CSV table of N, CA and C in Angstrom, one decimal:
chain,number,residue,atom,x,y,z
A,24,MET,N,-15.6,-22.1,-30.2
A,24,MET,CA,-14.6,-21.9,-29.2
A,24,MET,C,-14.9,-22.6,-27.9
A,25,PRO,N,-14.0,-23.5,-27.4
A,25,PRO,CA,-14.3,-24.3,-26.2
A,25,PRO,C,-14.3,-23.4,-25.0
A,26,PRO,N,-15.1,-23.8,-24.0
A,26,PRO,CA,-15.1,-23.0,-22.7
A,26,PRO,C,-13.7,-22.9,-22.1
A,27,ILE,N,-13.5,-21.8,-21.4
A,27,ILE,CA,-12.2,-21.6,-20.7
A,27,ILE,C,-12.1,-22.8,-19.7
A,28,GLY,N,-10.9,-23.3,-19.7
A,28,GLY,CA,-10.6,-24.4,-18.8
A,28,GLY,C,-11.0,-25.8,-19.3
A,29,SER,N,-11.6,-25.9,-20.5
A,29,SER,CA,-12.1,-27.2,-21.0
A,29,SER,C,-11.0,-28.2,-21.2
A,30,SER,N,-9.8,-27.7,-21.5
A,30,SER,CA,-8.7,-28.6,-21.7
A,30,SER,C,-8.0,-28.9,-20.3
A,31,LEU,N,-8.3,-28.1,-19.3
A,31,LEU,CA,-7.7,-28.3,-18.0
A,31,LEU,C,-8.3,-29.3,-17.1
A,32,GLY,N,-9.5,-29.7,-17.4
A,32,GLY,CA,-10.3,-30.6,-16.6
A,32,GLY,C,-10.8,-29.8,-15.4
A,33,HIS,N,-11.2,-30.6,-14.3
A,33,HIS,CA,-11.8,-30.0,-13.2
A,33,HIS,C,-10.7,-29.3,-12.3
A,34,LEU,N,-10.9,-28.0,-12.0
A,34,LEU,CA,-9.9,-27.3,-11.1
A,34,LEU,C,-10.4,-27.2,-9.7
A,35,ARG,N,-9.5,-27.3,-8.8
A,35,ARG,CA,-9.8,-27.0,-7.4
A,35,ARG,C,-9.3,-25.6,-7.0
A,36,ILE,N,-10.2,-24.7,-6.7
A,36,ILE,CA,-9.8,-23.3,-6.5
A,36,ILE,C,-10.0,-23.0,-5.0
A,37,LEU,N,-9.0,-22.5,-4.4
A,37,LEU,CA,-9.0,-22.1,-3.0
A,37,LEU,C,-9.1,-20.6,-2.9
A,38,LEU,N,-10.1,-20.1,-2.2
A,38,LEU,CA,-10.4,-18.7,-2.0
A,38,LEU,C,-10.0,-18.3,-0.6
A,39,VAL,N,-9.0,-17.4,-0.5
A,39,VAL,CA,-8.7,-16.8,0.8
A,39,VAL,C,-9.4,-15.4,0.8
A,40,GLU,N,-10.6,-15.4,1.4
A,40,GLU,CA,-11.5,-14.3,1.3
A,40,GLU,C,-12.4,-14.2,2.5
A,41,ASP,N,-12.4,-13.0,3.1
A,41,ASP,CA,-13.3,-12.8,4.3
A,41,ASP,C,-14.7,-12.5,4.0
A,42,SER,N,-15.1,-12.2,2.8
A,42,SER,CA,-16.4,-11.9,2.4
A,42,SER,C,-17.1,-13.1,1.7
A,43,ALA,N,-18.1,-13.7,2.3
A,43,ALA,CA,-18.8,-14.8,1.6
A,43,ALA,C,-19.4,-14.3,0.3
A,44,GLU,N,-19.9,-13.1,0.3
A,44,GLU,CA,-20.6,-12.5,-0.9
A,44,GLU,C,-19.6,-12.3,-2.0
A,45,ASP,N,-18.4,-11.8,-1.7
A,45,ASP,CA,-17.4,-11.6,-2.8
A,45,ASP,C,-16.9,-13.0,-3.3
A,46,ALA,N,-16.8,-14.0,-2.4
A,46,ALA,CA,-16.4,-15.3,-2.8
A,46,ALA,C,-17.4,-15.9,-3.7
A,47,ALA,N,-18.7,-15.8,-3.4
A,47,ALA,CA,-19.8,-16.3,-4.2
A,47,ALA,C,-19.8,-15.7,-5.6
A,48,LEU,N,-19.5,-14.4,-5.6
A,48,LEU,CA,-19.5,-13.7,-6.9
A,48,LEU,C,-18.4,-14.2,-7.8
A,49,MET,N,-17.2,-14.3,-7.2
A,49,MET,CA,-16.0,-14.8,-8.0
A,49,MET,C,-16.3,-16.3,-8.5
A,50,CYS,N,-16.9,-17.1,-7.7
A,50,CYS,CA,-17.2,-18.5,-8.1
A,50,CYS,C,-18.2,-18.4,-9.3
A,51,ARG,N,-19.2,-17.6,-9.2
A,51,ARG,CA,-20.2,-17.5,-10.2
A,51,ARG,C,-19.6,-17.0,-11.5
A,52,GLN,N,-18.7,-16.0,-11.4
A,52,GLN,CA,-18.0,-15.5,-12.6
A,52,GLN,C,-17.3,-16.6,-13.3
A,53,MET,N,-16.5,-17.4,-12.6
A,53,MET,CA,-15.7,-18.5,-13.2
A,53,MET,C,-16.6,-19.6,-13.8
A,54,LEU,N,-17.6,-20.0,-13.1
A,54,LEU,CA,-18.5,-21.0,-13.6
A,54,LEU,C,-19.3,-20.5,-14.8
A,55,ASP,N,-19.7,-19.3,-14.8
A,55,ASP,CA,-20.4,-18.7,-15.9
A,55,ASP,C,-19.6,-18.6,-17.2
A,56,ALA,N,-18.2,-18.5,-17.0
A,56,ALA,CA,-17.3,-18.5,-18.1
A,56,ALA,C,-16.9,-19.8,-18.6
A,57,GLY,N,-17.5,-20.9,-18.0
A,57,GLY,CA,-17.3,-22.2,-18.5
A,57,GLY,C,-16.2,-23.0,-17.8
A,58,LEU,N,-15.6,-22.4,-16.7
A,58,LEU,CA,-14.6,-23.1,-16.0
A,58,LEU,C,-15.3,-24.3,-15.2
A,59,GLN,N,-14.7,-25.5,-15.3
A,59,GLN,CA,-15.1,-26.6,-14.5
A,59,GLN,C,-14.3,-26.6,-13.2
A,60,ALA,N,-15.0,-26.3,-12.1
A,60,ALA,CA,-14.2,-26.1,-10.8
A,60,ALA,C,-15.0,-26.4,-9.6
A,61,SER,N,-14.3,-26.7,-8.5
A,61,SER,CA,-14.9,-26.7,-7.2
A,61,SER,C,-14.1,-25.7,-6.4
A,62,PHE,N,-14.8,-25.2,-5.3
A,62,PHE,CA,-14.2,-24.1,-4.6
A,62,PHE,C,-14.3,-24.4,-3.1
A,63,GLU,N,-13.3,-23.8,-2.4
A,63,GLU,CA,-13.3,-23.8,-0.9
A,63,GLU,C,-12.8,-22.4,-0.5
A,64,ARG,N,-13.5,-21.9,0.5
A,64,ARG,CA,-13.1,-20.6,1.1
A,64,ARG,C,-12.6,-20.7,2.5
A,65,VAL,N,-11.5,-20.0,2.7
A,65,VAL,CA,-10.9,-19.9,4.1
A,65,VAL,C,-10.7,-18.5,4.4
A,66,GLU,N,-10.5,-18.2,5.8
A,66,GLU,CA,-10.4,-16.9,6.3
A,66,GLU,C,-9.2,-16.7,7.2
A,67,THR,N,-8.6,-17.8,7.6
A,67,THR,CA,-7.5,-17.7,8.6
A,67,THR,C,-6.3,-18.5,8.1
A,68,ALA,N,-5.1,-18.2,8.7
A,68,ALA,CA,-3.9,-19.0,8.4
A,68,ALA,C,-4.1,-20.4,8.7
A,69,GLY,N,-4.7,-20.8,9.8
A,69,GLY,CA,-4.9,-22.2,10.1
A,69,GLY,C,-5.8,-22.9,9.1
A,70,GLU,N,-6.9,-22.2,8.7
A,70,GLU,CA,-7.8,-22.8,7.7
A,70,GLU,C,-7.1,-23.0,6.4
A,71,LEU,N,-6.2,-22.0,6.0
A,71,LEU,CA,-5.4,-22.1,4.8
A,71,LEU,C,-4.5,-23.3,4.8
A,72,ARG,N,-3.8,-23.5,5.9
A,72,ARG,CA,-2.8,-24.6,6.0
A,72,ARG,C,-3.6,-25.9,5.8
A,73,ASP,N,-4.7,-26.0,6.5
A,73,ASP,CA,-5.5,-27.2,6.5
A,73,ASP,C,-6.0,-27.5,5.1
A,74,ALA,N,-6.5,-26.5,4.4
A,74,ALA,CA,-7.1,-26.6,3.0
A,74,ALA,C,-6.0,-27.0,2.0
A,75,LEU,N,-4.8,-26.5,2.2
A,75,LEU,CA,-3.7,-26.8,1.3
A,75,LEU,C,-3.4,-28.3,1.3
A,76,LEU,N,-3.5,-28.9,2.5
A,76,LEU,CA,-3.3,-30.3,2.6
A,76,LEU,C,-4.5,-31.2,2.2
A,77,ARG,N,-5.6,-30.8,2.7
A,77,ARG,CA,-6.8,-31.6,2.5
A,77,ARG,C,-7.5,-31.4,1.1
A,78,PHE,N,-7.6,-30.1,0.6
A,78,PHE,CA,-8.3,-29.8,-0.6
A,78,PHE,C,-7.3,-29.9,-1.8
A,79,ALA,N,-6.0,-29.7,-1.6
A,79,ALA,CA,-5.0,-29.7,-2.6
A,79,ALA,C,-5.4,-28.9,-3.8
A,80,PRO,N,-5.4,-27.6,-3.7
A,80,PRO,CA,-5.9,-26.7,-4.7
A,80,PRO,C,-5.0,-26.7,-5.9
A,81,ASP,N,-5.5,-26.3,-7.1
A,81,ASP,CA,-4.8,-26.1,-8.3
A,81,ASP,C,-4.4,-24.6,-8.4
A,82,VAL,N,-5.1,-23.8,-7.8
A,82,VAL,CA,-4.8,-22.3,-7.8
A,82,VAL,C,-5.4,-21.7,-6.5
A,83,VAL,N,-4.8,-20.6,-6.0
A,83,VAL,CA,-5.2,-19.9,-4.9
A,83,VAL,C,-5.6,-18.5,-5.3
A,84,LEU,N,-6.8,-18.0,-4.9
A,84,LEU,CA,-7.2,-16.6,-5.1
A,84,LEU,C,-7.3,-16.0,-3.8
A,85,SER,N,-6.7,-14.8,-3.6
A,85,SER,CA,-6.6,-14.3,-2.3
A,85,SER,C,-6.9,-12.8,-2.3
A,86,GLU,N,-7.8,-12.4,-1.3
A,86,GLU,CA,-8.0,-10.9,-1.0
A,86,GLU,C,-6.6,-10.4,-0.4
A,87,LEU,N,-6.3,-9.2,-0.7
A,87,LEU,CA,-5.1,-8.7,-0.1
A,87,LEU,C,-5.2,-8.2,1.3
A,88,ASP,N,-6.3,-7.5,1.6
A,88,ASP,CA,-6.5,-6.8,2.9
A,88,ASP,C,-7.7,-7.4,3.6
A,89,MET,N,-7.4,-8.2,4.6
A,89,MET,CA,-8.5,-8.8,5.4
A,89,MET,C,-8.2,-8.5,6.9
A,90,PRO,N,-9.2,-8.4,7.7
A,90,PRO,CA,-9.0,-8.2,9.2
A,90,PRO,C,-8.3,-9.4,9.8
A,91,GLY,N,-7.2,-9.2,10.4
A,91,GLY,CA,-6.5,-10.3,11.1
A,91,GLY,C,-5.7,-11.2,10.3
A,92,PHE,N,-5.8,-11.2,9.0
A,92,PHE,CA,-5.0,-12.1,8.1
A,92,PHE,C,-4.8,-11.4,6.8
A,93,ALA,N,-3.6,-11.1,6.5
A,93,ALA,CA,-3.3,-10.3,5.2
A,93,ALA,C,-3.0,-11.3,4.1
A,94,GLY,N,-3.3,-10.9,2.9
A,94,GLY,CA,-3.0,-11.7,1.7
A,94,GLY,C,-1.6,-12.0,1.6
A,95,ASN,N,-0.7,-11.0,2.0
A,95,ASN,CA,0.7,-11.3,1.9
A,95,ASN,C,1.1,-12.5,2.8
A,96,GLN,N,0.5,-12.6,3.9
A,96,GLN,CA,0.7,-13.8,4.8
A,96,GLN,C,0.2,-15.0,4.1
A,97,ALA,N,-0.9,-15.0,3.4
A,97,ALA,CA,-1.4,-16.1,2.7
A,97,ALA,C,-0.4,-16.5,1.6
A,98,LEU,N,0.1,-15.5,0.9
A,98,LEU,CA,1.1,-15.8,-0.2
A,98,LEU,C,2.3,-16.5,0.4
A,99,GLU,N,2.8,-16.0,1.6
A,99,GLU,CA,4.0,-16.6,2.2
A,99,GLU,C,3.7,-18.1,2.6
A,100,ILE,N,2.5,-18.3,3.2
A,100,ILE,CA,2.2,-19.7,3.6
A,100,ILE,C,2.1,-20.6,2.3
A,101,VAL,N,1.5,-20.1,1.3
A,101,VAL,CA,1.3,-20.9,0.0
A,101,VAL,C,2.7,-21.2,-0.6
A,102,ARG,N,3.6,-20.2,-0.6
A,102,ARG,CA,4.9,-20.4,-1.2
A,102,ARG,C,5.7,-21.4,-0.4
A,103,GLY,N,5.5,-21.3,1.0
A,103,GLY,CA,6.2,-22.3,1.8
A,103,GLY,C,5.7,-23.7,1.6
A,104,TRP,N,4.5,-23.9,1.2
A,104,TRP,CA,3.9,-25.2,1.0
A,104,TRP,C,4.3,-25.7,-0.4
A,105,HIS,N,4.1,-24.9,-1.4
A,105,HIS,CA,4.3,-25.3,-2.8
A,105,HIS,C,4.8,-24.1,-3.6
A,106,ALA,N,6.0,-24.0,-3.9
A,106,ALA,CA,6.6,-22.8,-4.6
A,106,ALA,C,6.0,-22.5,-5.9
A,107,ASP,N,5.4,-23.5,-6.6
A,107,ASP,CA,4.9,-23.3,-8.0
A,107,ASP,C,3.4,-23.2,-8.0
A,108,LEU,N,2.7,-23.3,-6.9
A,108,LEU,CA,1.2,-23.2,-6.9
A,108,LEU,C,0.8,-21.8,-7.4
A,109,PRO,N,0.0,-21.7,-8.5
A,109,PRO,CA,-0.5,-20.4,-8.9
A,109,PRO,C,-1.2,-19.7,-7.8
A,110,PHE,N,-0.9,-18.4,-7.6
A,110,PHE,CA,-1.4,-17.5,-6.6
A,110,PHE,C,-1.8,-16.2,-7.2
A,111,ILE,N,-3.1,-15.9,-7.1
A,111,ILE,CA,-3.6,-14.6,-7.7
A,111,ILE,C,-4.3,-13.8,-6.7
A,112,PHE,N,-3.8,-12.5,-6.6
A,112,PHE,CA,-4.6,-11.6,-5.7
A,112,PHE,C,-5.8,-11.1,-6.4
A,113,VAL,N,-6.9,-11.1,-5.7
A,113,VAL,CA,-8.2,-10.5,-6.2
A,113,VAL,C,-8.6,-9.6,-5.1
A,114,SER,N,-8.5,-8.3,-5.4
A,114,SER,CA,-8.7,-7.3,-4.3
A,114,SER,C,-9.3,-6.1,-4.8
A,115,GLY,N,-10.1,-5.5,-3.9
A,115,GLY,CA,-10.7,-4.2,-4.1
A,115,GLY,C,-9.7,-3.0,-3.7
A,116,THR,N,-8.7,-3.4,-3.0
A,116,THR,CA,-7.8,-2.4,-2.4
A,116,THR,C,-6.4,-2.4,-3.0
A,117,LEU,N,-6.3,-3.1,-4.1
A,117,LEU,CA,-4.9,-3.3,-4.7
A,117,LEU,C,-4.6,-2.1,-5.6
A,118,GLY,N,-3.7,-1.2,-5.1
A,118,GLY,CA,-3.3,-0.1,-6.0
A,118,GLY,C,-2.1,-0.6,-6.8
A,119,GLU,N,-1.6,0.3,-7.7
A,119,GLU,CA,-0.5,-0.1,-8.6
A,119,GLU,C,0.7,-0.5,-7.8
A,120,GLU,N,1.0,0.3,-6.8
A,120,GLU,CA,2.2,0.0,-6.0
A,120,GLU,C,2.1,-1.3,-5.3
A,121,ASN,N,0.9,-1.6,-4.7
A,121,ASN,CA,0.7,-2.9,-4.0
A,121,ASN,C,0.8,-4.0,-5.0
A,122,ALA,N,0.2,-3.8,-6.2
A,122,ALA,CA,0.2,-4.9,-7.2
A,122,ALA,C,1.7,-5.2,-7.6
A,123,VAL,N,2.5,-4.2,-7.8
A,123,VAL,CA,3.9,-4.5,-8.2
A,123,VAL,C,4.6,-5.2,-7.1
A,124,ALA,N,4.3,-4.8,-5.8
A,124,ALA,CA,5.0,-5.4,-4.7
A,124,ALA,C,4.5,-6.9,-4.6
A,125,ALA,N,3.2,-7.2,-4.9
A,125,ALA,CA,2.7,-8.5,-4.8
A,125,ALA,C,3.4,-9.4,-5.8
A,126,LEU,N,3.6,-8.9,-7.0
A,126,LEU,CA,4.3,-9.7,-8.0
A,126,LEU,C,5.7,-10.0,-7.7
A,127,HIS,N,6.4,-9.0,-7.0
A,127,HIS,CA,7.8,-9.2,-6.6
A,127,HIS,C,7.8,-10.2,-5.5
A,128,GLN,N,6.8,-10.3,-4.7
A,128,GLN,CA,6.7,-11.3,-3.6
A,128,GLN,C,6.4,-12.7,-4.0
A,129,GLY,N,6.0,-12.8,-5.3
A,129,GLY,CA,5.8,-14.2,-5.8
A,129,GLY,C,4.4,-14.5,-6.3
A,130,ALA,N,3.5,-13.5,-6.2
A,130,ALA,CA,2.1,-13.7,-6.8
A,130,ALA,C,2.3,-13.8,-8.3
A,131,ASN,N,1.4,-14.6,-8.9
A,131,ASN,CA,1.4,-14.8,-10.3
A,131,ASN,C,0.7,-13.7,-11.1
A,132,ASP,N,-0.3,-13.1,-10.4
A,132,ASP,CA,-1.2,-12.1,-11.1
A,132,ASP,C,-2.0,-11.4,-10.1
A,133,TYR,N,-2.7,-10.4,-10.5
A,133,TYR,CA,-3.6,-9.7,-9.6
A,133,TYR,C,-4.8,-9.2,-10.5
A,134,ILE,N,-6.0,-9.3,-9.8
A,134,ILE,CA,-7.2,-8.8,-10.5
A,134,ILE,C,-7.9,-7.8,-9.6
A,135,ILE,N,-8.4,-6.8,-10.1
A,135,ILE,CA,-9.1,-5.8,-9.3
A,135,ILE,C,-10.6,-6.3,-9.3
A,136,LYS,N,-11.1,-6.4,-8.1
A,136,LYS,CA,-12.5,-6.9,-7.9
A,136,LYS,C,-13.5,-6.1,-8.7
A,137,HIS,N,-13.3,-4.8,-8.9
A,137,HIS,CA,-14.3,-4.0,-9.6
A,137,HIS,C,-14.1,-4.1,-11.1
A,138,GLN,N,-13.1,-4.8,-11.5
A,138,GLN,CA,-12.9,-5.1,-13.0
A,138,GLN,C,-12.6,-6.6,-13.2
A,139,PRO,N,-13.6,-7.4,-12.9
A,139,PRO,CA,-13.3,-8.9,-12.8
A,139,PRO,C,-13.3,-9.6,-14.1
A,140,ALA,N,-13.4,-9.0,-15.3
A,140,ALA,CA,-13.5,-9.6,-16.5
A,140,ALA,C,-12.3,-10.6,-16.8
A,141,ARG,N,-11.1,-10.3,-16.3
A,141,ARG,CA,-9.9,-11.1,-16.5
A,141,ARG,C,-9.9,-12.3,-15.6
A,142,LEU,N,-10.7,-12.4,-14.6
A,142,LEU,CA,-10.6,-13.5,-13.6
A,142,LEU,C,-10.7,-14.9,-14.2
A,143,PRO,N,-11.7,-15.2,-15.0
A,143,PRO,CA,-11.7,-16.6,-15.5
A,143,PRO,C,-10.5,-17.0,-16.3
A,144,SER,N,-10.1,-16.1,-17.2
A,144,SER,CA,-8.9,-16.4,-18.1
A,144,SER,C,-7.6,-16.4,-17.3
A,145,ALA,N,-7.5,-15.6,-16.2
A,145,ALA,CA,-6.3,-15.6,-15.4
A,145,ALA,C,-6.2,-17.0,-14.6
A,146,VAL,N,-7.3,-17.4,-14.2
A,146,VAL,CA,-7.4,-18.7,-13.5
A,146,VAL,C,-7.0,-19.9,-14.4
A,147,ALA,N,-7.6,-19.8,-15.6
A,147,ALA,CA,-7.4,-20.9,-16.6
A,147,ALA,C,-5.9,-20.9,-17.0
C-alpha cells in the first residue's frame, strides 16, 4: 500500500494554531503517516493573509478557539481568498454543535485533537 499522499506529490499545509507544541505534533503525525509536506504556522489574521499569498497552501488546518483570533475568522478569510481551498478544523474544543456549525460555514472537515488518527487521511 503506498503512503498517504504519495499520488498527491508535495503538499503545502498551513496551520492556524496558537500552540507551537500542538502544531509540531500534527506535523509529526502527518509525516509519520507518509505524507510528503511542508508546513507553515500562523497565529493572526495578518499572518494568515500573508501566508495565503506567499506560501500558497494546498490545505489549511485551523484551531477553532484561539486567544484574539477565532478559527471561524480564519475560515472566513480563507473562503474570501479561495472558495475551494480545503479547510479542516483541528480542535480540542470542538463539540458536536460547533462541528456541525463549522461544516455549515464552509469547513471541509473537523478533527478532534484528542483523536487525531483521521488527520493524515483527511488531509490527503
